[in-house]
Tab-separated table of C-alpha atoms in Angstrom:
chain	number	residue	atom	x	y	z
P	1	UNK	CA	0.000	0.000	0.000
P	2	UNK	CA	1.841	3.456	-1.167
P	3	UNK	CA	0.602	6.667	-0.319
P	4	UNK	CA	1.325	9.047	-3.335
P	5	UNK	CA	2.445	13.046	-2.623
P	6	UNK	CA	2.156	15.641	-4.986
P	7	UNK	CA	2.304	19.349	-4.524
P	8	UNK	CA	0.228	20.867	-7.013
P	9	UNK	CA	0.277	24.024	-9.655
P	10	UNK	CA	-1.686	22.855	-12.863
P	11	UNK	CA	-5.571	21.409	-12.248
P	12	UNK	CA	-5.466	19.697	-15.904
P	13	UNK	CA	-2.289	17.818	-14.897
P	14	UNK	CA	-3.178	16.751	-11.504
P	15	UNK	CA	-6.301	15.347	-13.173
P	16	UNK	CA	-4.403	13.470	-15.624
P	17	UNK	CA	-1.597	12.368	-13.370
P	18	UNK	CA	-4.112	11.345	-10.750
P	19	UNK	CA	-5.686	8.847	-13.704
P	20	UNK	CA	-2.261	7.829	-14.651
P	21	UNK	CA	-1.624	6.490	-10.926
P	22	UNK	CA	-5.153	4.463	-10.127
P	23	UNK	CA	-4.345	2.650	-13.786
P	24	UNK	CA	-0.660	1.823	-13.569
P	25	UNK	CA	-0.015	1.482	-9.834
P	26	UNK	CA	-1.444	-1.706	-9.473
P	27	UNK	CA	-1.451	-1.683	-5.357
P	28	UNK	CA	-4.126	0.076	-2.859
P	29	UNK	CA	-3.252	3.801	-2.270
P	30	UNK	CA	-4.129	7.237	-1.909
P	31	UNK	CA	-2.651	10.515	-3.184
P	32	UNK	CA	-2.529	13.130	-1.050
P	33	UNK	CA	-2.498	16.901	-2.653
P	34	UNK	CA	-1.519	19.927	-1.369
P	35	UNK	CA	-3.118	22.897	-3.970
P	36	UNK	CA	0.408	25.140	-3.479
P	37	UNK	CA	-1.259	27.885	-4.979
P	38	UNK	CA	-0.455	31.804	-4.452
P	39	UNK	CA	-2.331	31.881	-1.090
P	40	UNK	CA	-0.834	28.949	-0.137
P	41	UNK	CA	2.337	29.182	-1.247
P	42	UNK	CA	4.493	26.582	1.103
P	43	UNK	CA	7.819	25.508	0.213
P	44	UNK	CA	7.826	21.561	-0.623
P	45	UNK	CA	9.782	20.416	2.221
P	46	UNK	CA	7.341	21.857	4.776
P	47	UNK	CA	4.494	20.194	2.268
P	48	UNK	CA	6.438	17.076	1.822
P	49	UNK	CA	6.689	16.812	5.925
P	50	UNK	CA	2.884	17.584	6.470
P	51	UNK	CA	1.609	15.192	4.094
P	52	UNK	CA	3.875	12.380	5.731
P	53	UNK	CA	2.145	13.164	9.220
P	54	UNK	CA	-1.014	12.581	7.523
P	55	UNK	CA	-0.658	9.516	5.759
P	56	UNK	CA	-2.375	6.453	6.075
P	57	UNK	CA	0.267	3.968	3.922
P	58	UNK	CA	4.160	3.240	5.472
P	59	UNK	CA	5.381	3.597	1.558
P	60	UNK	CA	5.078	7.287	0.416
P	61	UNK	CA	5.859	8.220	-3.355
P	62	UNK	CA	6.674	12.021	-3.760
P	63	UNK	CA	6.487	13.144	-7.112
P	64	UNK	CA	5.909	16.170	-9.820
P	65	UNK	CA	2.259	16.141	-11.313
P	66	UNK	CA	3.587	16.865	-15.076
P	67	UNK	CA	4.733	13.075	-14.895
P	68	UNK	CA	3.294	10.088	-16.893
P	69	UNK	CA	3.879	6.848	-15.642
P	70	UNK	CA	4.328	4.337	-18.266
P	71	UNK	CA	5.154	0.559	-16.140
P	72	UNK	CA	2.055	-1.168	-15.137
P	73	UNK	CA	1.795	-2.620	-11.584
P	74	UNK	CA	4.838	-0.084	-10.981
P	75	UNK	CA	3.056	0.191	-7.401
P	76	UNK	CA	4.263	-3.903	-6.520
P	77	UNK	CA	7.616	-3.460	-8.092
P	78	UNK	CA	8.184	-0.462	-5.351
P	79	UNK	CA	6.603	-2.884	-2.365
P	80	UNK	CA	8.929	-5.767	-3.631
P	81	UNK	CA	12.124	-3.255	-2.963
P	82	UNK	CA	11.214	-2.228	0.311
P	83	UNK	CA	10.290	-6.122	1.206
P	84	UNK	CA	13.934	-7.472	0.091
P	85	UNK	CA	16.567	-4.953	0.094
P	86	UNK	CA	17.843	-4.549	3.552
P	87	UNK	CA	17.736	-0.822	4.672
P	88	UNK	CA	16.178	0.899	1.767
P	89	UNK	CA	15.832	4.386	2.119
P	90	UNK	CA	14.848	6.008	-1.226
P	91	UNK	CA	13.820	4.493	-5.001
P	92	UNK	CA	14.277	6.772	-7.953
P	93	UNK	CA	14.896	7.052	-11.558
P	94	UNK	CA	17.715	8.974	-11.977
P	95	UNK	CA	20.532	9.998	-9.640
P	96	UNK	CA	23.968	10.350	-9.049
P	97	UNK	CA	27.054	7.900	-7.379
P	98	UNK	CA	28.469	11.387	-6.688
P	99	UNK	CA	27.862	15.105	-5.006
P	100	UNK	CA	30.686	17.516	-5.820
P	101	UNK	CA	31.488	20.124	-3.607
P	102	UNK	CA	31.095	22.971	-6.260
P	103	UNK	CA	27.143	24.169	-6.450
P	104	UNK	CA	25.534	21.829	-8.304
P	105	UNK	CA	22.086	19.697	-9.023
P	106	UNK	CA	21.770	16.043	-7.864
P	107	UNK	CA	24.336	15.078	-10.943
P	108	UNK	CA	27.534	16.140	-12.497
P	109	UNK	CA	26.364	19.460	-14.617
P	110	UNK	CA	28.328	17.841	-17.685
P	111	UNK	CA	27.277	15.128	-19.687
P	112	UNK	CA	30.812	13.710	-20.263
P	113	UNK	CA	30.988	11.558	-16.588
P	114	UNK	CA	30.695	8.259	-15.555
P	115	UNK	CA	28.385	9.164	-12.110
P	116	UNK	CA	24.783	9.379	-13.238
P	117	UNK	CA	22.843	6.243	-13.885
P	118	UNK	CA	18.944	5.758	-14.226
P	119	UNK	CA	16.542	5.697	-16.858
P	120	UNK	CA	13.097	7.453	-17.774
P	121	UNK	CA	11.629	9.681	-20.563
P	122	UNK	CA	12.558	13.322	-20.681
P	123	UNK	CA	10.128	16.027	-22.122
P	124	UNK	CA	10.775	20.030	-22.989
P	125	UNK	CA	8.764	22.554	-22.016
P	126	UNK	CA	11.131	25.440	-21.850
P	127	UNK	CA	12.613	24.598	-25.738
P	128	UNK	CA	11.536	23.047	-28.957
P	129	UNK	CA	13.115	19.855	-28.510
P	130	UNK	CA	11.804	16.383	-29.193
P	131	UNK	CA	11.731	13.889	-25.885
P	132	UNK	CA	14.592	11.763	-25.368
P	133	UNK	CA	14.765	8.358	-23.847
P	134	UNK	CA	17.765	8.369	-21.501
P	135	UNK	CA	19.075	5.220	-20.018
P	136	UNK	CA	22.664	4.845	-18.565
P	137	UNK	CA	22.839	1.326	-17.163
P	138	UNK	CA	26.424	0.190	-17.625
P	139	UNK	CA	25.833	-2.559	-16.352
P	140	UNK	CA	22.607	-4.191	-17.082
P	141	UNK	CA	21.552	-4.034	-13.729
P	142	UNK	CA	17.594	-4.162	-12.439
P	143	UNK	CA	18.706	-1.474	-9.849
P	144	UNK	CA	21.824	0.666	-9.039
P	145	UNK	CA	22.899	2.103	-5.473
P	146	UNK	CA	23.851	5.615	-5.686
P	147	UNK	CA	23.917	8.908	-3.280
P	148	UNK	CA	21.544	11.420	-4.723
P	149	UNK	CA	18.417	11.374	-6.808
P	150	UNK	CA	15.735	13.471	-8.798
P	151	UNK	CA	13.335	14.475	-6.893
P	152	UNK	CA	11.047	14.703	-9.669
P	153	UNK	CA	9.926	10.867	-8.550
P	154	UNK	CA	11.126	9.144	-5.609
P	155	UNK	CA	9.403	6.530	-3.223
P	156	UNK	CA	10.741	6.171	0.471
P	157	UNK	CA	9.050	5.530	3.684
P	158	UNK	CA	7.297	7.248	7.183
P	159	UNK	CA	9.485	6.182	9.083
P	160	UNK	CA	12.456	7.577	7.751
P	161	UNK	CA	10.769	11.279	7.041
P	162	UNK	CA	9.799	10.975	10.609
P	163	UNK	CA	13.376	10.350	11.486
P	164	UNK	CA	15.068	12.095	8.920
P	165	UNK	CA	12.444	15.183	8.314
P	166	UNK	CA	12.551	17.688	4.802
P	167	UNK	CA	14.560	20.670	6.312
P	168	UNK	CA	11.709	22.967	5.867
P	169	UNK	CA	13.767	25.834	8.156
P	170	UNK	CA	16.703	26.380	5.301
P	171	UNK	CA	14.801	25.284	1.739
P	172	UNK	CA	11.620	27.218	1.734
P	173	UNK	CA	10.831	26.539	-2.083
P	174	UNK	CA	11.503	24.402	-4.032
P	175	UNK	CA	15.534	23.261	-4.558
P	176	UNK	CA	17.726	21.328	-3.066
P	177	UNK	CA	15.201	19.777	-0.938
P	178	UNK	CA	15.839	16.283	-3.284
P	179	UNK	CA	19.621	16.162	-2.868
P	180	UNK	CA	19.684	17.369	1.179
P	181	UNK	CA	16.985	14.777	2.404
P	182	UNK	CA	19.681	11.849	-0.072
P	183	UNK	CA	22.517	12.819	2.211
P	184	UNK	CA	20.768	12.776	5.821
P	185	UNK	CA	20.255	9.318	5.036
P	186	UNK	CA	24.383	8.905	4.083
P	187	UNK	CA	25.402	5.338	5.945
P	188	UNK	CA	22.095	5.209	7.689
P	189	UNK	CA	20.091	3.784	4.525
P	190	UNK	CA	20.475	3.012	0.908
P	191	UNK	CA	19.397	4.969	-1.920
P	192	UNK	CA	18.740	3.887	-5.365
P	193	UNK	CA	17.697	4.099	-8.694
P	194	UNK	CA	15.692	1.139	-10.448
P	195	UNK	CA	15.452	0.343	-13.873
P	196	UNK	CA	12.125	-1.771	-13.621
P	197	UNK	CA	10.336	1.433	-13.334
P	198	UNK	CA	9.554	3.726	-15.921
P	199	UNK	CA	8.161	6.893	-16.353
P	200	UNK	CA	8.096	10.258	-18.899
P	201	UNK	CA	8.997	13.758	-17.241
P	202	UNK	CA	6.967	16.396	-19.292
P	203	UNK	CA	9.714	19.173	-18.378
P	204	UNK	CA	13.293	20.010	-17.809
P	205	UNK	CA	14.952	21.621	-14.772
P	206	UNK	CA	15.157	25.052	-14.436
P	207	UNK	CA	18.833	26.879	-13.337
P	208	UNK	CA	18.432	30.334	-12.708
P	209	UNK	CA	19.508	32.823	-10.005
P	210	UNK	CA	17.491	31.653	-7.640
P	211	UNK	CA	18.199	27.899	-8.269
P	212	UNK	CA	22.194	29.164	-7.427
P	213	UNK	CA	20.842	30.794	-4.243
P	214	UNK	CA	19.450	27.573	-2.796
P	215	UNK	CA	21.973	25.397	-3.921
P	216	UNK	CA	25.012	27.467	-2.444
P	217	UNK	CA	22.768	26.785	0.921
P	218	UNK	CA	22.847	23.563	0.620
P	219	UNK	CA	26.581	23.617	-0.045
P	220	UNK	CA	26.925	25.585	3.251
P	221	UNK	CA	25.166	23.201	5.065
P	222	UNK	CA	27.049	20.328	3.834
P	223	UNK	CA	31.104	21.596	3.039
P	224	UNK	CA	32.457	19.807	5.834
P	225	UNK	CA	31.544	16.490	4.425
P	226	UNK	CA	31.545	17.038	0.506
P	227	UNK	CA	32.387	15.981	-1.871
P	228	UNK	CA	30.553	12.605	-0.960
P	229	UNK	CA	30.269	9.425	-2.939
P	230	UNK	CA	28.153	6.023	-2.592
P	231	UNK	CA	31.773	4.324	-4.261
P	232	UNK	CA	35.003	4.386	-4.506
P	233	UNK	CA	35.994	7.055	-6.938
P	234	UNK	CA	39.397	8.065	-7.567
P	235	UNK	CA	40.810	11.135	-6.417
P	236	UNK	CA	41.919	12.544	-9.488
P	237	UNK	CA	38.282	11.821	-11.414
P	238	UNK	CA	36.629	13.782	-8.706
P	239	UNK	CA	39.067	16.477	-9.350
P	240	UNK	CA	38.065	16.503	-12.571
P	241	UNK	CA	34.211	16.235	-11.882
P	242	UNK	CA	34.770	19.226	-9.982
P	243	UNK	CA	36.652	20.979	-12.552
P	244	UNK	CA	33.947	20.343	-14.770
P	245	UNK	CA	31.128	21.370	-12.609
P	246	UNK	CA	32.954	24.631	-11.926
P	247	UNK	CA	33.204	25.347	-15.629
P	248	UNK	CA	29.534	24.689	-15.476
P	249	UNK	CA	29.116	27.579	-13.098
P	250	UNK	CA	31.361	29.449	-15.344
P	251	UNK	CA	29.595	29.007	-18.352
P	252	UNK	CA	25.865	29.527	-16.784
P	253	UNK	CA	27.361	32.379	-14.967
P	254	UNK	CA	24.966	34.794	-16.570
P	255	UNK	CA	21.508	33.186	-16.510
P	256	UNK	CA	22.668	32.339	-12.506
P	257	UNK	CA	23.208	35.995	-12.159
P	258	UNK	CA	26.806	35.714	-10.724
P	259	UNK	CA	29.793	37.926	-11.370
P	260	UNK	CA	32.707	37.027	-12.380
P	261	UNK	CA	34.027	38.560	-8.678
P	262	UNK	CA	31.699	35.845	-7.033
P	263	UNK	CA	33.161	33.304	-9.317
P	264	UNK	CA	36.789	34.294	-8.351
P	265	UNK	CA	35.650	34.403	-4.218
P	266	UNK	CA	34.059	31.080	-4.625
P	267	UNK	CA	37.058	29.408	-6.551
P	268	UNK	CA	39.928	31.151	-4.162
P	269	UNK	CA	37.191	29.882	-1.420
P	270	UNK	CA	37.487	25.948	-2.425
P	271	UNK	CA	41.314	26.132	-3.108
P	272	UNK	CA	42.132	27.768	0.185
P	273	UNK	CA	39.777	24.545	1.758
P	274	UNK	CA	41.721	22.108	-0.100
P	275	UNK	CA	39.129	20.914	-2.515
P	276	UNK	CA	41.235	22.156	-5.496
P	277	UNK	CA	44.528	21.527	-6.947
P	278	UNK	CA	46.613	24.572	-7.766
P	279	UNK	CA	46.688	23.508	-11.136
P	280	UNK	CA	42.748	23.388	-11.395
P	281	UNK	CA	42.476	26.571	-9.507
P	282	UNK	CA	44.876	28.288	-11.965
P	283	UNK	CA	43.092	27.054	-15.023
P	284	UNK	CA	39.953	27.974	-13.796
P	285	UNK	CA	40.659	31.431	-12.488
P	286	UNK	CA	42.097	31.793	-16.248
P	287	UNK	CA	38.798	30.633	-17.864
P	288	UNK	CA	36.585	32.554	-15.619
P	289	UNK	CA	38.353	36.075	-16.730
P	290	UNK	CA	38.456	35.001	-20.226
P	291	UNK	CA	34.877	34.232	-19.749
């Protein structure tokens, strides 16, 4: 039995999504809404908390409303998880073996890394692009352990939001909250991603000033222990992740509003900490004034 969570913007797509669920799920549940309208305008980890309090299932599945699911019986696939792997904390579609310590999303913000695994259907709403089917499954596998995940779907439990509650004091939209919730579980409870599960996102994520302003808090919160991984990578690849999320930040410096001061502070910031080689804080510094 699952109780399904979804914070909602769009009455045409809550209707649909709501149909979607009772004829794919294939196990008894509920969904519990929250209408985050103007009035109402909670952030999602204070939403995400209250509907936990409230509901009546121990297996709660957050996720977006502008999401189709496309498995049948997906609902007894997610039961079966929690029933045989041994301290399950989170299921989702698409995450990451890796957090860098440079601002970032759940992933690497560069396609050309060997940290993201999961698989589902990706829509645009933002750009006239045809949907892509992504899959990155190296190695065949029915599921994957990693560290973070979208939080565009994920299932997990009451128990653990009970013991490991959305931080609804520093993320009061609606960022972060999907990678900060992953690493309160780190060595406590597994996270993965499962490729017996699939679904179609009708939009892309959006990085913009304010996405920057919530992800540098959660990179306050969480410097002393990043960057964190869910294997064993090898130093000098997560230099280079690094190096390549920085140039990310670099390159999106103007739709993230930062300056090419802030860019300096915050590179001089993570070589002074250790986090970058002086080679890698040379080349950067050199790229960000060229920039």
């Amino acid at each position: 039995m699952i109780s399904v969570v979804i914070a909602s913007l769009n009455e045409d797509l809550l209707t649909k999504v709501k149909s979607n669920i009772s004829n794919t799920i294939g196990v008894v549940h509920e969904i519990i809404v929250t209408k985050n309208t103007a009035i109402n305008n909670n952030g999602i980890c204070q939403i995400y908390n209250n509907a936990a309090a409230v509901a009546k299932y121990d297996i709660l599945c957050y996720m977006h409303e502008d999401i189709e699911m496309k498995t049948s019986n997906w609902g007894k696939k997610i039961v079966s998880y929690f029933d045989e792997i041994k301290d399950l904390g989170i299921i989702g579609i698409f995450g990451s073996t890796y957090k860098t310590f440079v601002p970032s999303g759940w992933g690497v913000m560069n396609d050309s890394n060997s940290t993201n695994f999961g698989c589902y259907i990706q829509g645009f709403k933002s750009v006239a692009k045809k949907k892509e089917y992504i899959q990155v499954n190296r190695r065949k596998e029915s599921f994957k352990q990693v560290l973070c995940i979208d939080g565009m779907w994920f299932c997990t439990t009451k128990k653990i939001v009970f013991e490991n509650p959305f931080d609804d004091e520093t993320f009061k939209h609606f960022h972060g909250y999907d990678i900060d919730f992953c690493l309160s579980l780190y060595n406590k409870y597994n996270v993965i991603v499962t490729y017996e599960v699939l679904l179609e996102h009708f939009s892309e994520g959006t990085y913009n000033a304010h996405w920057f302003e919530e992800a540098h808090k959660l990179h306050e919160k969480w410097k002393k222990y990043l960057p964190m991984s869910s294997e064993v990578i090898p130093s000098v690849e997560k230099q280079l992740i690094d190096k390549r999320s920085f140039k990310w930040l670099i390159q999106s410096s103007k739709k993230l509003s930062l300056t090419k001061g802030q860019l300096l502070q915050l590179l001089y910031f993570y070589w002074k900490s250790g986090k970058f080689s002086l080679k890698n804080y040379i080349k950067l510094a050199y790229y960000s004034l060229k920039f």
